[in-house]
Amino acid sequence: MKILSIRPSPPGGSTLARFDLQLNDHLRLFNLALRQRGEGRCWTVAPNAFNERTAAFGEQFNRAISDMAFAALLELPANASDV
């Protein structure tokens, strides 16, 4: 499992970044949202299609991919959102 790409979101909202995740050689998920929760933890939300969520993740899996995405976000250069 790895983060393929992560893109910081503009400041001011609860979404910190959008990212693409490769689960294995057969499955990739695109445009997942890394969101800040009220208690300070991050949470991953799948994109919508036809006003409905396209996927949902169990709590342990969500925590794992959210932690991975947040670490990838912190590794970006300070000016990554300017590109």
Coordinates of N, CA, C and O in Angstrom, one line a residue:
M1 N 0.9 -1.2 0.0 CA 0.0 0.0 0.0 C 0.9 1.2 0.0 O 1.9 1.3 0.8
K2 N 0.6 2.2 -0.9 CA 1.4 3.4 -0.9 C 0.6 4.6 -1.5 O -0.4 4.4 -2.2
I3 N 1.0 5.8 -1.1 CA 0.4 7.0 -1.6 C 1.1 7.3 -3.0 O 2.3 7.4 -3.1
L4 N 0.3 7.4 -4.0 CA 0.8 7.7 -5.4 C 1.1 9.1 -5.6 O 2.0 9.6 -6.2
S5 N 0.2 10.0 -5.0 CA 0.2 11.4 -5.2 C -0.6 12.1 -4.1 O -1.6 11.5 -3.7
I6 N -0.1 13.2 -3.7 CA -0.9 14.0 -2.7 C -0.8 15.5 -3.0 O 0.3 16.0 -3.5
R7 N -1.9 16.1 -2.9 CA -2.1 17.5 -3.3 C -2.7 18.3 -2.2 O -3.8 18.1 -1.8
P8 N -1.9 19.3 -1.6 CA -2.5 20.1 -0.6 C -3.7 20.9 -1.0 O -3.8 21.3 -2.2
S9 N -4.7 21.0 -0.1 CA -5.9 21.8 -0.4 C -5.7 23.3 0.0 O -4.8 23.5 0.9
P10 N -6.4 24.2 -0.5 CA -6.3 25.6 -0.1 C -6.6 25.7 1.4 O -7.5 24.9 1.9
P11 N -6.0 26.6 2.2 CA -6.3 26.7 3.6 C -7.7 27.2 3.8 O -8.3 27.8 3.0
G12 N -8.2 27.0 5.0 CA -9.5 27.5 5.4 C -10.6 26.5 5.5 O -11.6 26.8 6.1
G13 N -10.4 25.3 5.0 CA -11.4 24.3 5.1 C -11.0 23.1 5.9 O -9.9 23.1 6.4
S14 N -11.8 22.1 6.1 CA -11.4 20.9 6.8 C -10.6 19.9 6.0 O -10.0 19.0 6.6
T15 N -10.6 20.1 4.7 CA -9.9 19.2 3.8 C -8.4 19.7 3.7 O -8.1 20.8 3.3
L16 N -7.5 18.8 4.2 CA -6.1 19.2 4.2 C -5.4 18.9 2.9 O -4.5 19.6 2.4
A17 N -5.9 17.8 2.2 CA -5.3 17.4 0.9 C -6.1 16.4 0.2 O -7.1 15.8 0.8
R18 N -5.9 16.2 -1.1 CA -6.5 15.2 -1.9 C -5.3 14.2 -2.2 O -4.2 14.7 -2.5
F19 N -5.6 12.9 -2.2 CA -4.5 12.0 -2.6 C -5.0 10.8 -3.3 O -6.2 10.5 -3.3
D20 N -4.1 10.1 -4.0 CA -4.3 8.9 -4.7 C -3.6 7.8 -4.0 O -2.4 7.9 -3.6
L21 N -4.3 6.6 -3.8 CA -3.7 5.5 -3.0 C -3.7 4.2 -3.8 O -4.7 3.9 -4.5
Q22 N -2.6 3.5 -3.8 CA -2.5 2.2 -4.5 C -2.5 1.2 -3.3 O -1.6 1.2 -2.5
L23 N -3.6 0.4 -3.3 CA -3.7 -0.6 -2.3 C -2.8 -1.8 -2.6 O -2.2 -2.4 -1.7
N24 N -2.8 -2.2 -3.8 CA -2.0 -3.4 -4.3 C -1.8 -3.2 -5.8 O -2.2 -2.2 -6.3
D25 N -1.3 -4.3 -6.4 CA -1.1 -4.2 -7.9 C -2.4 -4.1 -8.7 O -2.4 -3.9 -9.9
H26 N -3.5 -4.4 -8.0 CA -4.8 -4.5 -8.7 C -5.8 -3.4 -8.4 O -6.8 -3.3 -9.1
L27 N -5.5 -2.6 -7.4 CA -6.5 -1.6 -7.0 C -5.9 -0.3 -6.6 O -5.0 -0.2 -5.8
R28 N -6.4 0.8 -7.2 CA -6.0 2.1 -6.9 C -7.3 3.0 -6.6 O -8.3 2.8 -7.3
L29 N -7.2 3.9 -5.7 CA -8.3 4.8 -5.4 C -7.8 6.2 -5.6 O -6.7 6.6 -5.1
F30 N -8.6 7.0 -6.3 CA -8.2 8.3 -6.7 C -9.0 9.4 -6.0 O -10.2 9.2 -5.7
N31 N -8.4 10.6 -5.7 CA -9.0 11.8 -5.2 C -9.7 11.6 -3.9 O -10.8 12.1 -3.6
L32 N -9.0 10.8 -3.0 CA -9.5 10.7 -1.6 C -9.2 12.0 -0.9 O -8.2 12.7 -1.2
A33 N -10.0 12.4 0.1 CA -9.9 13.6 0.8 C -9.3 13.3 2.2 O -9.9 12.5 2.9
L34 N -8.2 13.9 2.6 CA -7.7 13.9 3.9 C -8.3 15.0 4.7 O -8.0 16.2 4.4
R35 N -9.1 14.8 5.7 CA -9.8 15.8 6.4 C -9.4 15.9 7.9 O -9.1 14.9 8.5
Q36 N -9.4 17.1 8.4 CA -9.1 17.3 9.8 C -10.4 17.2 10.6 O -11.4 17.7 10.2
R37 N -10.3 16.4 11.6 CA -11.5 16.2 12.5 C -11.3 17.1 13.7 O -10.3 17.6 14.0
G38 N -12.4 17.3 14.4 CA -12.5 18.3 15.5 C -11.5 18.0 16.6 O -10.9 18.9 17.1
E39 N -11.3 16.7 16.9 CA -10.3 16.4 18.0 C -8.9 16.3 17.5 O -8.0 15.8 18.3
G40 N -8.6 16.8 16.3 CA -7.2 16.9 15.9 C -6.7 15.8 15.0 O -5.7 15.9 14.4
R41 N -7.4 14.7 15.0 CA -7.0 13.6 14.1 C -7.5 13.8 12.7 O -8.4 14.5 12.4
C42 N -6.8 13.1 11.8 CA -7.2 13.2 10.4 C -8.1 12.0 10.0 O -8.0 10.9 10.7
W43 N -8.9 12.1 9.0 CA -9.8 11.1 8.5 C -9.8 11.1 7.0 O -9.8 12.2 6.4
T44 N -9.9 10.0 6.4 CA -10.0 9.9 4.9 C -11.5 9.7 4.5 O -12.2 8.8 5.0
V45 N -11.9 10.4 3.5 CA -13.2 10.4 2.9 C -13.1 10.1 1.4 O -12.3 10.8 0.7
A46 N -13.9 9.2 0.9 CA -13.9 8.9 -0.5 C -14.7 10.0 -1.2 O -15.5 10.6 -0.7
P47 N -14.4 10.2 -2.5 CA -15.1 11.2 -3.3 C -16.6 10.8 -3.5 O -16.9 9.6 -3.3
N48 N -17.4 11.7 -3.9 CA -18.8 11.5 -4.3 C -19.0 11.3 -5.8 O -18.2 11.8 -6.6
A49 N -20.0 10.5 -6.1 CA -20.5 10.4 -7.5 C -22.0 10.3 -7.4 O -22.5 9.6 -6.6
F50 N -22.6 11.1 -8.2 CA -24.1 11.2 -8.2 C -24.6 11.5 -6.8 O -25.6 10.9 -6.3
N51 N -23.9 12.4 -6.1 CA -24.3 12.8 -4.7 C -24.3 11.7 -3.7 O -24.9 11.8 -2.7
E52 N -23.5 10.7 -3.9 CA -23.4 9.6 -3.0 C -21.9 9.2 -2.8 O -21.1 9.4 -3.8
R53 N -21.5 8.8 -1.7 CA -20.1 8.3 -1.4 C -19.8 7.1 -2.3 O -20.6 6.3 -2.5
T54 N -18.6 7.1 -2.8 CA -18.2 6.0 -3.7 C -17.6 4.8 -2.9 O -17.5 3.7 -3.4
A55 N -17.2 5.1 -1.7 CA -16.6 4.0 -0.8 C -16.6 4.4 0.6 O -16.8 5.6 0.9
A56 N -16.5 3.5 1.5 CA -16.3 3.8 2.9 C -15.3 2.8 3.5 O -15.0 1.7 3.0
F57 N -14.6 3.3 4.5 CA -13.5 2.6 5.1 C -13.7 2.3 6.5 O -14.2 3.2 7.3
G58 N -13.4 1.1 7.0 CA -13.4 0.7 8.4 C -12.5 1.6 9.2 O -11.5 2.2 8.7
E59 N -12.7 1.7 10.5 CA -12.0 2.6 11.3 C -10.5 2.3 11.4 O -9.7 3.3 11.2
Q60 N -10.1 1.1 11.5 CA -8.6 0.8 11.5 C -8.0 1.1 10.2 O -6.8 1.6 10.2
F61 N -8.6 0.7 9.1 CA -8.1 0.9 7.8 C -8.0 2.4 7.5 O -7.0 2.9 7.0
N62 N -9.0 3.1 7.9 CA -9.1 4.6 7.7 C -7.9 5.2 8.5 O -7.3 6.1 7.9
R63 N -7.7 4.8 9.7 CA -6.6 5.4 10.5 C -5.3 5.1 9.8 O -4.4 6.0 9.7
A64 N -5.1 3.9 9.3 CA -3.8 3.6 8.6 C -3.6 4.4 7.4 O -2.5 5.0 7.2
I65 N -4.6 4.6 6.5 CA -4.4 5.4 5.3 C -4.3 6.8 5.6 O -3.5 7.6 5.0
S66 N -5.0 7.3 6.6 CA -5.0 8.7 7.0 C -3.6 9.1 7.6 O -3.0 10.1 7.2
D67 N -3.1 8.2 8.4 CA -1.7 8.4 9.0 C -0.7 8.4 7.9 O 0.2 9.3 7.9
M68 N -0.8 7.5 6.9 CA 0.1 7.5 5.8 C 0.0 8.7 4.9 O 1.1 9.3 4.5
A69 N -1.2 9.2 4.6 CA -1.4 10.4 3.8 C -0.9 11.6 4.6 O -0.2 12.5 4.0
F70 N -1.1 11.7 5.9 CA -0.7 12.9 6.6 C 0.9 12.9 6.7 O 1.5 14.0 6.5
A71 N 1.5 11.8 6.8 CA 3.0 11.7 6.8 C 3.5 12.2 5.4 O 4.5 12.9 5.3
A72 N 2.8 11.8 4.3 CA 3.2 12.2 3.0 C 3.0 13.7 2.8 O 3.8 14.4 2.1
L73 N 1.9 14.2 3.4 CA 1.7 15.6 3.3 C 2.8 16.4 4.0 O 3.3 17.5 3.5
L74 N 3.2 16.0 5.1 CA 4.3 16.7 5.9 C 5.6 16.6 5.2 O 6.4 17.5 5.4
E75 N 5.8 15.6 4.3 CA 7.1 15.5 3.6 C 7.1 16.4 2.4 O 8.2 16.6 1.8
L76 N 6.0 17.0 1.9 CA 6.0 17.9 0.8 C 6.8 19.2 1.1 O 6.8 19.6 2.3
P77 N 7.5 19.8 0.1 CA 8.1 21.0 0.3 C 7.1 22.1 0.7 O 6.0 22.0 0.4
A78 N 7.6 23.1 1.5 CA 6.8 24.2 2.0 C 6.0 24.9 0.9 O 4.9 25.3 1.1
N79 N 6.5 25.0 -0.3 CA 5.8 25.7 -1.4 C 5.1 24.7 -2.3 O 4.7 25.1 -3.4
A80 N 4.8 23.5 -1.9 CA 4.1 22.6 -2.8 C 2.7 23.0 -3.3 O 2.3 22.7 -4.4
S81 N 2.0 23.8 -2.5 CA 0.7 24.3 -2.9 C 0.8 25.4 -3.9 O -0.2 25.8 -4.5
D82 N 2.0 26.0 -4.1 CA 2.2 27.1 -5.1 C 2.4 26.5 -6.5 O 2.3 27.3 -7.4
V83 N 2.7 25.2 -6.6 CA 3.0 24.7 -7.9 C 1.8 24.4 -8.7 O 0.7 24.2 -8.3

